[in-house]
PDB file of C-alpha atoms in Angstrom:
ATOM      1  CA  UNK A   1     -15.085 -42.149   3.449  1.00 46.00           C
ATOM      2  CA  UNK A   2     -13.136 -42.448   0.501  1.00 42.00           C
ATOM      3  CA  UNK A   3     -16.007 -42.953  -1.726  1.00 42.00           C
ATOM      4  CA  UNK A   4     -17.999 -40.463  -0.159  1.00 40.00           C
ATOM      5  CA  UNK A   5     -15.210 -37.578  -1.249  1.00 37.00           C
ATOM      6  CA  UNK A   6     -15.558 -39.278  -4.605  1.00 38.00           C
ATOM      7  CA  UNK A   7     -19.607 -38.780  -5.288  1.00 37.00           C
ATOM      8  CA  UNK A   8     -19.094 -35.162  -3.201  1.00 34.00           C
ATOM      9  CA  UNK A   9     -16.330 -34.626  -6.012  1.00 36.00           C
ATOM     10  CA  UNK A  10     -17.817 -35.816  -8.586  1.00 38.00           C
ATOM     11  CA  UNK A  11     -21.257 -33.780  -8.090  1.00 36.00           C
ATOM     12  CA  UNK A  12     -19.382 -30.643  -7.354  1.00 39.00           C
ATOM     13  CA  UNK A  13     -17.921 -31.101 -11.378  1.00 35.00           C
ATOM     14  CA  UNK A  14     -21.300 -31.421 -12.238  1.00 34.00           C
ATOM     15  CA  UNK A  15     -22.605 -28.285 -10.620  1.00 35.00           C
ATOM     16  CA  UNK A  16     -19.818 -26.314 -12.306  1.00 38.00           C
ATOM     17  CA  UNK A  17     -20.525 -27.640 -15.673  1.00 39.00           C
ATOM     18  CA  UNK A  18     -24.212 -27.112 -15.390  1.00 41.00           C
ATOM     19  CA  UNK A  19     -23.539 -23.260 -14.024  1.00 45.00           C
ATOM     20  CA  UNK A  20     -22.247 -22.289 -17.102  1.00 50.00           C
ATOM     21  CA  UNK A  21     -19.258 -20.575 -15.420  1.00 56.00           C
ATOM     22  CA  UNK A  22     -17.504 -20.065 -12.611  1.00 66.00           C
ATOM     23  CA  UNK A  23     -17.583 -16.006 -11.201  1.00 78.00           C
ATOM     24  CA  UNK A  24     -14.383 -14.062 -11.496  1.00 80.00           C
ATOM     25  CA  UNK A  25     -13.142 -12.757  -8.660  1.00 81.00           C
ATOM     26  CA  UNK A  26     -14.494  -9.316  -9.120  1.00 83.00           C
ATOM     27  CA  UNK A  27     -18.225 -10.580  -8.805  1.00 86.00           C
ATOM     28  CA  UNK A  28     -17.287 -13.270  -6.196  1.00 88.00           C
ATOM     29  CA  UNK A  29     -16.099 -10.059  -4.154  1.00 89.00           C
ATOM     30  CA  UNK A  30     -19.175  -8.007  -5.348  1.00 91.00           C
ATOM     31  CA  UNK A  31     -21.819 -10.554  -4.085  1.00 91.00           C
ATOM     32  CA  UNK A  32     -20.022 -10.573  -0.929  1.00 92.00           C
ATOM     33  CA  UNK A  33     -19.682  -7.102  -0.636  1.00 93.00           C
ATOM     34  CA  UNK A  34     -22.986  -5.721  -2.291  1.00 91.00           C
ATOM     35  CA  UNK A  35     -25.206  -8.640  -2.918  1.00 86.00           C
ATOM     36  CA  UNK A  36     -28.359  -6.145  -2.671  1.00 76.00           C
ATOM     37  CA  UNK A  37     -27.643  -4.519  -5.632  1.00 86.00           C
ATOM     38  CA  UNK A  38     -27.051  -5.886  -8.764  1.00 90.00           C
ATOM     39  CA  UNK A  39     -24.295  -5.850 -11.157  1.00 91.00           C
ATOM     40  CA  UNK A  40     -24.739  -3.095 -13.472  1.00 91.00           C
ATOM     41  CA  UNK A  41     -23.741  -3.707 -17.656  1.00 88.00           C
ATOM     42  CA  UNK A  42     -21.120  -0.736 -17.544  1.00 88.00           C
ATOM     43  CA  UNK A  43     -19.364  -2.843 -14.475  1.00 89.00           C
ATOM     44  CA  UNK A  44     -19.711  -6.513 -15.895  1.00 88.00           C
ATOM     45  CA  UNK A  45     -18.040  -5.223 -19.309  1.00 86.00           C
ATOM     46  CA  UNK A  46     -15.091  -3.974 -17.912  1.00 83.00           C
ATOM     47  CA  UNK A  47     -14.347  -7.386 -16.589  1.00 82.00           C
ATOM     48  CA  UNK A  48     -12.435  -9.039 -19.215  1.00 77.00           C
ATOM     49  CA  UNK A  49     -10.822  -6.029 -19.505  1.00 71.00           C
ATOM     50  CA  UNK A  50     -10.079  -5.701 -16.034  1.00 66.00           C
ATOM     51  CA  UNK A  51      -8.817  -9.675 -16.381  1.00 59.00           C
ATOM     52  CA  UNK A  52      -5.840  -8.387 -18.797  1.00 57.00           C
ATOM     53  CA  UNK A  53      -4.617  -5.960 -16.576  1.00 56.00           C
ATOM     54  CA  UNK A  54      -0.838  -5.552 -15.963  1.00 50.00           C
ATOM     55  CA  UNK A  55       0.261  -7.843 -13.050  1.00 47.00           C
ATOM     56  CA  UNK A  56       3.544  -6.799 -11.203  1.00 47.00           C
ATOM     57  CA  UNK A  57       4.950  -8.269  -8.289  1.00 45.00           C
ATOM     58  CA  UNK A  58       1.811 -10.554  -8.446  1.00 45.00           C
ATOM     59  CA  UNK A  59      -0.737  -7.897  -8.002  1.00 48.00           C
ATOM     60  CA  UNK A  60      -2.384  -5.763 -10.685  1.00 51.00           C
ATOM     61  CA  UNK A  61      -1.307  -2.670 -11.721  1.00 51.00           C
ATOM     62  CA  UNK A  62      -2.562   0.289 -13.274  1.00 58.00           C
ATOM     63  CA  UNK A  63      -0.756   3.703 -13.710  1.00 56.00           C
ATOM     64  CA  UNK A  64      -2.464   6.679 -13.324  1.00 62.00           C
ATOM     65  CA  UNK A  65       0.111   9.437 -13.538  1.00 57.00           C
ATOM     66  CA  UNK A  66       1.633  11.891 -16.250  1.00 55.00           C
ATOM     67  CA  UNK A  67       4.864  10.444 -15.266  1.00 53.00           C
ATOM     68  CA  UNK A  68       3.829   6.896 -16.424  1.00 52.00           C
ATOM     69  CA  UNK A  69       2.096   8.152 -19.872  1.00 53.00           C
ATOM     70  CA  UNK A  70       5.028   7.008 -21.987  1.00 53.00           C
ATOM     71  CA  UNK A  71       4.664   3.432 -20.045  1.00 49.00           C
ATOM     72  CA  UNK A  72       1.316   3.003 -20.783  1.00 56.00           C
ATOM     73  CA  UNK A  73       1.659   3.995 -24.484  1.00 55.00           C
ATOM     74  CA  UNK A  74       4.574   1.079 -24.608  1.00 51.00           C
ATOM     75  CA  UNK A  75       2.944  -1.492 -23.105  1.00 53.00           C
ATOM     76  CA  UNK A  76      -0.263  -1.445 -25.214  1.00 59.00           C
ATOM     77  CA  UNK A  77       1.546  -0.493 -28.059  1.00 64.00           C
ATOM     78  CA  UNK A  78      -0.445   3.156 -28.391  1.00 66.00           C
ATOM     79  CA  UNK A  79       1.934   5.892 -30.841  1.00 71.00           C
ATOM     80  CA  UNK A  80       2.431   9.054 -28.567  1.00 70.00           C
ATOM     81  CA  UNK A  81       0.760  11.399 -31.346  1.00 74.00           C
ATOM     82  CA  UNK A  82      -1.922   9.304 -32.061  1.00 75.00           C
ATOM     83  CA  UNK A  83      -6.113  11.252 -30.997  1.00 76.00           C
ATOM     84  CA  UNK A  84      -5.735   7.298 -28.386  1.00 74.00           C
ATOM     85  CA  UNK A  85      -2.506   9.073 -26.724  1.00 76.00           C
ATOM     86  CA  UNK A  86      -4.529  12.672 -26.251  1.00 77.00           C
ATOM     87  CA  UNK A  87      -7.419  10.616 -24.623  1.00 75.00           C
ATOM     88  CA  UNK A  88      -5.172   8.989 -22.077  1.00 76.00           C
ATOM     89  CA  UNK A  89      -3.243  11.616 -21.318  1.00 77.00           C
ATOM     90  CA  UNK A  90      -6.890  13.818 -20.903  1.00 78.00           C
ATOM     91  CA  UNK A  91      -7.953  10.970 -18.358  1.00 79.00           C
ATOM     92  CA  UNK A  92      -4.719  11.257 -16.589  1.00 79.00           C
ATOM     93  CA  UNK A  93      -5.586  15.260 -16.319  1.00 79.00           C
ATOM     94  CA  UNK A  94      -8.515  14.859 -15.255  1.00 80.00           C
ATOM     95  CA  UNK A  95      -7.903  12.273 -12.095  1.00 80.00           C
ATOM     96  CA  UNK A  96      -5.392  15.067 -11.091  1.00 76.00           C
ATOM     97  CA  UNK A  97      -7.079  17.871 -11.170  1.00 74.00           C
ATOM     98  CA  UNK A  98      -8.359  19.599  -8.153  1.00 66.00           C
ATOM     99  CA  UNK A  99     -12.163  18.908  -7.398  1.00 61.00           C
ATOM    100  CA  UNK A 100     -14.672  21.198  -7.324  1.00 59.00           C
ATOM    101  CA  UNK A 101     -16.468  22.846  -4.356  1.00 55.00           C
ATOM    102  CA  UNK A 102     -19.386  20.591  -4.398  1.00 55.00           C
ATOM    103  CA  UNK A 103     -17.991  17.182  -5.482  1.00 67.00           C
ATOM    104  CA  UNK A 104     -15.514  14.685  -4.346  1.00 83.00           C
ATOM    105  CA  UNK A 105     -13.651  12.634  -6.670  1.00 86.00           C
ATOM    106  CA  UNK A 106     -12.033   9.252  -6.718  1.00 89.00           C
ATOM    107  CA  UNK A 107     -10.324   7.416 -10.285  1.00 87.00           C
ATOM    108  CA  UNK A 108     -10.472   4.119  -9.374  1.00 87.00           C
ATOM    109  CA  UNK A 109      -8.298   1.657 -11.118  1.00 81.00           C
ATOM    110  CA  UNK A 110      -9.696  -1.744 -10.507  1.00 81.00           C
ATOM    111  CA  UNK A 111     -13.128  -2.883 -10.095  1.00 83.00           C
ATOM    112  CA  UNK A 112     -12.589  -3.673  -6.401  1.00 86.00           C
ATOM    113  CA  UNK A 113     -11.677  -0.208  -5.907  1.00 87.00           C
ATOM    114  CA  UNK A 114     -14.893   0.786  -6.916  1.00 90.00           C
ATOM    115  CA  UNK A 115     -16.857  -1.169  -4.767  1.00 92.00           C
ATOM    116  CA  UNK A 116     -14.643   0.285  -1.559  1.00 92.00           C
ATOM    117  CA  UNK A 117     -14.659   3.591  -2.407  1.00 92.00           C
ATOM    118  CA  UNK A 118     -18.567   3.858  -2.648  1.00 93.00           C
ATOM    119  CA  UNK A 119     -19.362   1.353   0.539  1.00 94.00           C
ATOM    120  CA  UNK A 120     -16.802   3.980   2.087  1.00 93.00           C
ATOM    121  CA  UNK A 121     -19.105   6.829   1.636  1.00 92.00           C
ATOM    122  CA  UNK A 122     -22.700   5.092   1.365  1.00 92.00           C
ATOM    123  CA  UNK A 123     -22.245   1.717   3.178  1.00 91.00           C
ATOM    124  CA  UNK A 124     -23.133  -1.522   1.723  1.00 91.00           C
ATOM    125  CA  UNK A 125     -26.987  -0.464   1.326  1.00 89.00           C
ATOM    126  CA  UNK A 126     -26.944   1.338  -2.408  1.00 92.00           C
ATOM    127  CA  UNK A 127     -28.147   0.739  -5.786  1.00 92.00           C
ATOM    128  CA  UNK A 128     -25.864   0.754  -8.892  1.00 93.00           C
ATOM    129  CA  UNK A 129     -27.316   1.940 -12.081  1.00 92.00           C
ATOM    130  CA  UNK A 130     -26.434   2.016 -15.680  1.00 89.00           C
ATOM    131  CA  UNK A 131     -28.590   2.613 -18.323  1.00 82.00           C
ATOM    132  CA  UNK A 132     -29.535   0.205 -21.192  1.00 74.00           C
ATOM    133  CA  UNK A 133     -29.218   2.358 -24.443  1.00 72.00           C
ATOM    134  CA  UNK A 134     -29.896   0.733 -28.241  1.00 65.00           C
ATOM    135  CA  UNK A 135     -27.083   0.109 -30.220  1.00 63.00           C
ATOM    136  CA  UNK A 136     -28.842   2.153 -33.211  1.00 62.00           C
ATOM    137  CA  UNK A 137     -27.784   5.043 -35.149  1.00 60.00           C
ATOM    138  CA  UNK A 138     -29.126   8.245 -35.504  1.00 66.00           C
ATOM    139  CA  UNK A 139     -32.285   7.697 -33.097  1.00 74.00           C
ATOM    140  CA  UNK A 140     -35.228  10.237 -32.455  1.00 83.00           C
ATOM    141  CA  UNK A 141     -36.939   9.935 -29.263  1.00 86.00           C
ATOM    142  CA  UNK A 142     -39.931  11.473 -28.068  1.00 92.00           C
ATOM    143  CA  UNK A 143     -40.168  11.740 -23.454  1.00 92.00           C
ATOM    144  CA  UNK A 144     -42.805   9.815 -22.330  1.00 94.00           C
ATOM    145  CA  UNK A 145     -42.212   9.948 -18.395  1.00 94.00           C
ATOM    146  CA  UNK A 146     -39.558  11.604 -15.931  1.00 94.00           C
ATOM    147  CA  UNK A 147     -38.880  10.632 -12.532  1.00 94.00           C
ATOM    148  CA  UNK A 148     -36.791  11.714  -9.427  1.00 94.00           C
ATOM    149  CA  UNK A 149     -34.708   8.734  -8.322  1.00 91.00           C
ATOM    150  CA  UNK A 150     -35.432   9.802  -4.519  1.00 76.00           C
ATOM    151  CA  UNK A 151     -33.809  12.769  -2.703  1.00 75.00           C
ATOM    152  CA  UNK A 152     -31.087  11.182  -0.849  1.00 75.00           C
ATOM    153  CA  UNK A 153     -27.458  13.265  -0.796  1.00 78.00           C
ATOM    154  CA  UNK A 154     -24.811  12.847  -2.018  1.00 85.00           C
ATOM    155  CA  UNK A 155     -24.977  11.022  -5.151  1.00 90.00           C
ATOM    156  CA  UNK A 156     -22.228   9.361  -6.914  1.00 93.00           C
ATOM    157  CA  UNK A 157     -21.701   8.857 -10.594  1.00 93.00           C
ATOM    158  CA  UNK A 158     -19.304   6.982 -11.956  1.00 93.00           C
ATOM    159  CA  UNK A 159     -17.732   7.220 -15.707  1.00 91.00           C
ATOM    160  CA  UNK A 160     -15.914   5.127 -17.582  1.00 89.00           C
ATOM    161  CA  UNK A 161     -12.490   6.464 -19.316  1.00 86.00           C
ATOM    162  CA  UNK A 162     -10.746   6.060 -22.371  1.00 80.00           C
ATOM    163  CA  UNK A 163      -7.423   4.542 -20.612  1.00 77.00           C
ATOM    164  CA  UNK A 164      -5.782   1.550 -21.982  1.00 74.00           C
ATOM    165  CA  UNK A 165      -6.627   0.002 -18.499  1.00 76.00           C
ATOM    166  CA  UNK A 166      -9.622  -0.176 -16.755  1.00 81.00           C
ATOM    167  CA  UNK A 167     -10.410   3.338 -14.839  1.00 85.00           C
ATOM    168  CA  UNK A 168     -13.275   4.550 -14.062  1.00 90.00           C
ATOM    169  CA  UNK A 169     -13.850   8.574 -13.167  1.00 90.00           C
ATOM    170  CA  UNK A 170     -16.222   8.736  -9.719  1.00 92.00           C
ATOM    171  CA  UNK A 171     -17.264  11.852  -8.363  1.00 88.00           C
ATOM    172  CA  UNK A 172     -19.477  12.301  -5.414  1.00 88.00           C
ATOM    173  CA  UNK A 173     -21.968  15.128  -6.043  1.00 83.00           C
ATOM    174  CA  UNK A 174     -23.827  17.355  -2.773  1.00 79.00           C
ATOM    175  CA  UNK A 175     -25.752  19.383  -5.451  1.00 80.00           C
ATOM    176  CA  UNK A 176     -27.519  17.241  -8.288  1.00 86.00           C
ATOM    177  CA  UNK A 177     -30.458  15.232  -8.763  1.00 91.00           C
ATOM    178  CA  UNK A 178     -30.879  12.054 -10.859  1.00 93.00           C
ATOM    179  CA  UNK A 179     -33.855  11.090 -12.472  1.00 94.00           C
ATOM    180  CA  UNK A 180     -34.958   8.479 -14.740  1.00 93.00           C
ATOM    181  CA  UNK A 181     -36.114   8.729 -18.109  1.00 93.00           C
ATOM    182  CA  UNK A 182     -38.608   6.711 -20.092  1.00 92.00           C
ATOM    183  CA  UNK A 183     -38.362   7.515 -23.631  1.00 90.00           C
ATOM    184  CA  UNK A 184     -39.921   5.861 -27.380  1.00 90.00           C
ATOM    185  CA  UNK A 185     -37.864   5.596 -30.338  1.00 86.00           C
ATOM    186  CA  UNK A 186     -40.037   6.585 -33.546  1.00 86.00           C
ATOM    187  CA  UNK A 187     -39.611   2.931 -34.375  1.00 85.00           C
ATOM    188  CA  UNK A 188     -41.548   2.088 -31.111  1.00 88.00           C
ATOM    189  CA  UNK A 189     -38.628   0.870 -29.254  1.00 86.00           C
ATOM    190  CA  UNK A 190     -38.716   1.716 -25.601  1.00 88.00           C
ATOM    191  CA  UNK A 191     -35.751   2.782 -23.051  1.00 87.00           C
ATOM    192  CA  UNK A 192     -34.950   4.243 -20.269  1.00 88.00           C
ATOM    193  CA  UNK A 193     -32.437   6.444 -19.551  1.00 90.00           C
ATOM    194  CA  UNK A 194     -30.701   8.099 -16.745  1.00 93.00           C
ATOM    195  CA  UNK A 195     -29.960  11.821 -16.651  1.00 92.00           C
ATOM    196  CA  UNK A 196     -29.021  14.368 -13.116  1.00 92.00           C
ATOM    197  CA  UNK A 197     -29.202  17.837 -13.063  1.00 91.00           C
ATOM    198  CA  UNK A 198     -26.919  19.952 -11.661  1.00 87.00           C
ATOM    199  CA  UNK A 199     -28.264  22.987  -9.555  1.00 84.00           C
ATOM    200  CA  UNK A 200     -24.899  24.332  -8.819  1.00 82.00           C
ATOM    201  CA  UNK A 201     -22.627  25.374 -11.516  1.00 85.00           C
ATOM    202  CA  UNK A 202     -21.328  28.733 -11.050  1.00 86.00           C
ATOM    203  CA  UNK A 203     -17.715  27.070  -9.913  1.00 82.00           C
ATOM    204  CA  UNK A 204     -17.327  25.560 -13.495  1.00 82.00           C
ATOM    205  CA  UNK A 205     -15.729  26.377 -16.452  1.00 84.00           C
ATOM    206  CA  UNK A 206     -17.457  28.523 -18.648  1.00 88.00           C
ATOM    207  CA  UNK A 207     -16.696  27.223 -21.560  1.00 87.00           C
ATOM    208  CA  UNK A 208     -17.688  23.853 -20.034  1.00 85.00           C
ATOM    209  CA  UNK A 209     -19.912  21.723 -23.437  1.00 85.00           C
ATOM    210  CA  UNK A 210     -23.239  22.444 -21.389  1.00 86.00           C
ATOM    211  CA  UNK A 211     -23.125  26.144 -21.420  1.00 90.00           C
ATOM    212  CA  UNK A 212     -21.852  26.209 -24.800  1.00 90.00           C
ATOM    213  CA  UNK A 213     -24.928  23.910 -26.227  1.00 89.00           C
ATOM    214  CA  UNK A 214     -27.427  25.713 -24.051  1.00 88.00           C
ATOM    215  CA  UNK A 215     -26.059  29.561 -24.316  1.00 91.00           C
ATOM    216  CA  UNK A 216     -26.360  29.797 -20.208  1.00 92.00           C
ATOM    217  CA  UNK A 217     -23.646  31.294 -17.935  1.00 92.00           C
ATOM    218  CA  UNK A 218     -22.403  29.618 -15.067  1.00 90.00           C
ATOM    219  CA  UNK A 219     -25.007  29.224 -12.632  1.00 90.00           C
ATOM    220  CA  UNK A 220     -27.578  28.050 -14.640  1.00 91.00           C
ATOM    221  CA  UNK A 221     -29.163  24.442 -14.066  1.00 91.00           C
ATOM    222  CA  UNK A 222     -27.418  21.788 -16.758  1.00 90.00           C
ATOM    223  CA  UNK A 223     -29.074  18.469 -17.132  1.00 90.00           C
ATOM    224  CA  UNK A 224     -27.607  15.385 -19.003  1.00 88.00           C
ATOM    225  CA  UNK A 225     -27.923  11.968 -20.004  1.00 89.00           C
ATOM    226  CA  UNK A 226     -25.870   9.267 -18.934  1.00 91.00           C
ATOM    227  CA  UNK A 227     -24.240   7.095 -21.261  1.00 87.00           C
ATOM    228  CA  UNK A 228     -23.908   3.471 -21.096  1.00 87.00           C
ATOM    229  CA  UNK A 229     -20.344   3.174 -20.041  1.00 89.00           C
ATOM    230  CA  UNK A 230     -21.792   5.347 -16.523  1.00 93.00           C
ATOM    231  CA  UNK A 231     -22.724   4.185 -13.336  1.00 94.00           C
ATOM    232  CA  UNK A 232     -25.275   5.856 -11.221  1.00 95.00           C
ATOM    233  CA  UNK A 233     -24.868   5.273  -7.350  1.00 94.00           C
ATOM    234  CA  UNK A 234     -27.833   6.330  -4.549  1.00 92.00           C
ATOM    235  CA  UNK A 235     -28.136   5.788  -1.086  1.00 89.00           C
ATOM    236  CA  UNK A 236     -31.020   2.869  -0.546  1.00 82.00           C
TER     237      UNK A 236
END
């Protein structure tokens, strides 16, 4: 027996060191939770971020609240005036500000949180995308192919924010469609991007960025690219 726990030991060591690595926690739970769907880039590089989280009372903690601004700027050391200080305290707007008519959203503040929130509204059969952009400067593209990423509603996007901690802006949209986007850089580098369009806009802000760059009203159809710190969620 004994040296049968030995060799089963001793191979076990061997496995690990010939994985590479063991998985956090976060994709242990992921696999369990969503093993369809793979991992998206946005997701996996939050994760040593997400590993130096605050812990209190053993558990991790992230706060999300215009009372706990000053806290967060202390413990990562961020000066209160500072353009850093005006981001978090825009994220910390944003999560509490009313929704919408046609969206739902959720600021999750771990990774685990994500995956709940969207199995909650979608069940464990989705697809998680995030788009793969170059890390170039100053890039001309010319559209070679659009496509509707099916039909299925709602859709959920999910953004990453500039917060000290990991937290990541979800909202759950009845009115937009995503599509995917295969483009060619002039120096024949080719990508694919993702971008929705939003068919119902006459609840938003007017001077919201999309009806400044396009000169529309509210109302109007706006269309945008995701960048590669987004996650785009649809129903399988």
């Amino acid at each position: 027996m004994g040296s049968h726990l030995l060799l089963t030991s001793a191979f076990c060591l061997f496995a690990m060191l010939i994985g590479g690595h063991a998985d956090s926690p976060m994709e242990v739970y992921w696999k369990r939770v969503l093993g369809n769907t793979a991992m998206p880039n946005a997701v996996k590089e939050s994760l040593p971020q997400y590993a130096n989280a605050v812990v209190d009372n053993g558990e991790k903690f992230v706060p999300l609240s215009d009372t706990h601004s000053g806290w967060s700027f202390a413990v990562k050391e961020v000066n209160p005036q500072s353009e850093e200080a005006q981001h978090i305290r825009g994220t910390i707007r944003r999560c509490e500000f009313k929704s919408l008519i046609d969206r739902e959203k959720y600021c999750a503040t771990s990774l685990e949180s994500i995956v709940d929130y969207v199995t909650s509204k979608f069940g464990k059969e989705v697809k998680a995308l995030s788009p793969l952009i170059p890390k170039k400067n100053k890039m001309q593209y010319t559209i070679l192919d659009v496509t509707m990423l099916g039909d299925k509603h709602p859709v959920m996007t999910c953004h990453k924010t500039n917060y000290p901690f990991v937290v990541f802006y979800c909202h759950l949209h009845s009115a937009i469609i995503p599509y995917m986007v295969s483009l060619i850089v002039t120096d024949g580098t080719k990508v694919k991007v993702l971008a929705t369009c939003h068919n119902h806009t006459s609840q938003w802000n007017p001077k919201a960025a999309g009806f400044q760059v396009l000169n529309v009203k509210p109302g109007a159809t706006i269309c945008h690219s995701l960048g590669e710190h987004d996650v785009l969620w649809l129903q399988n």
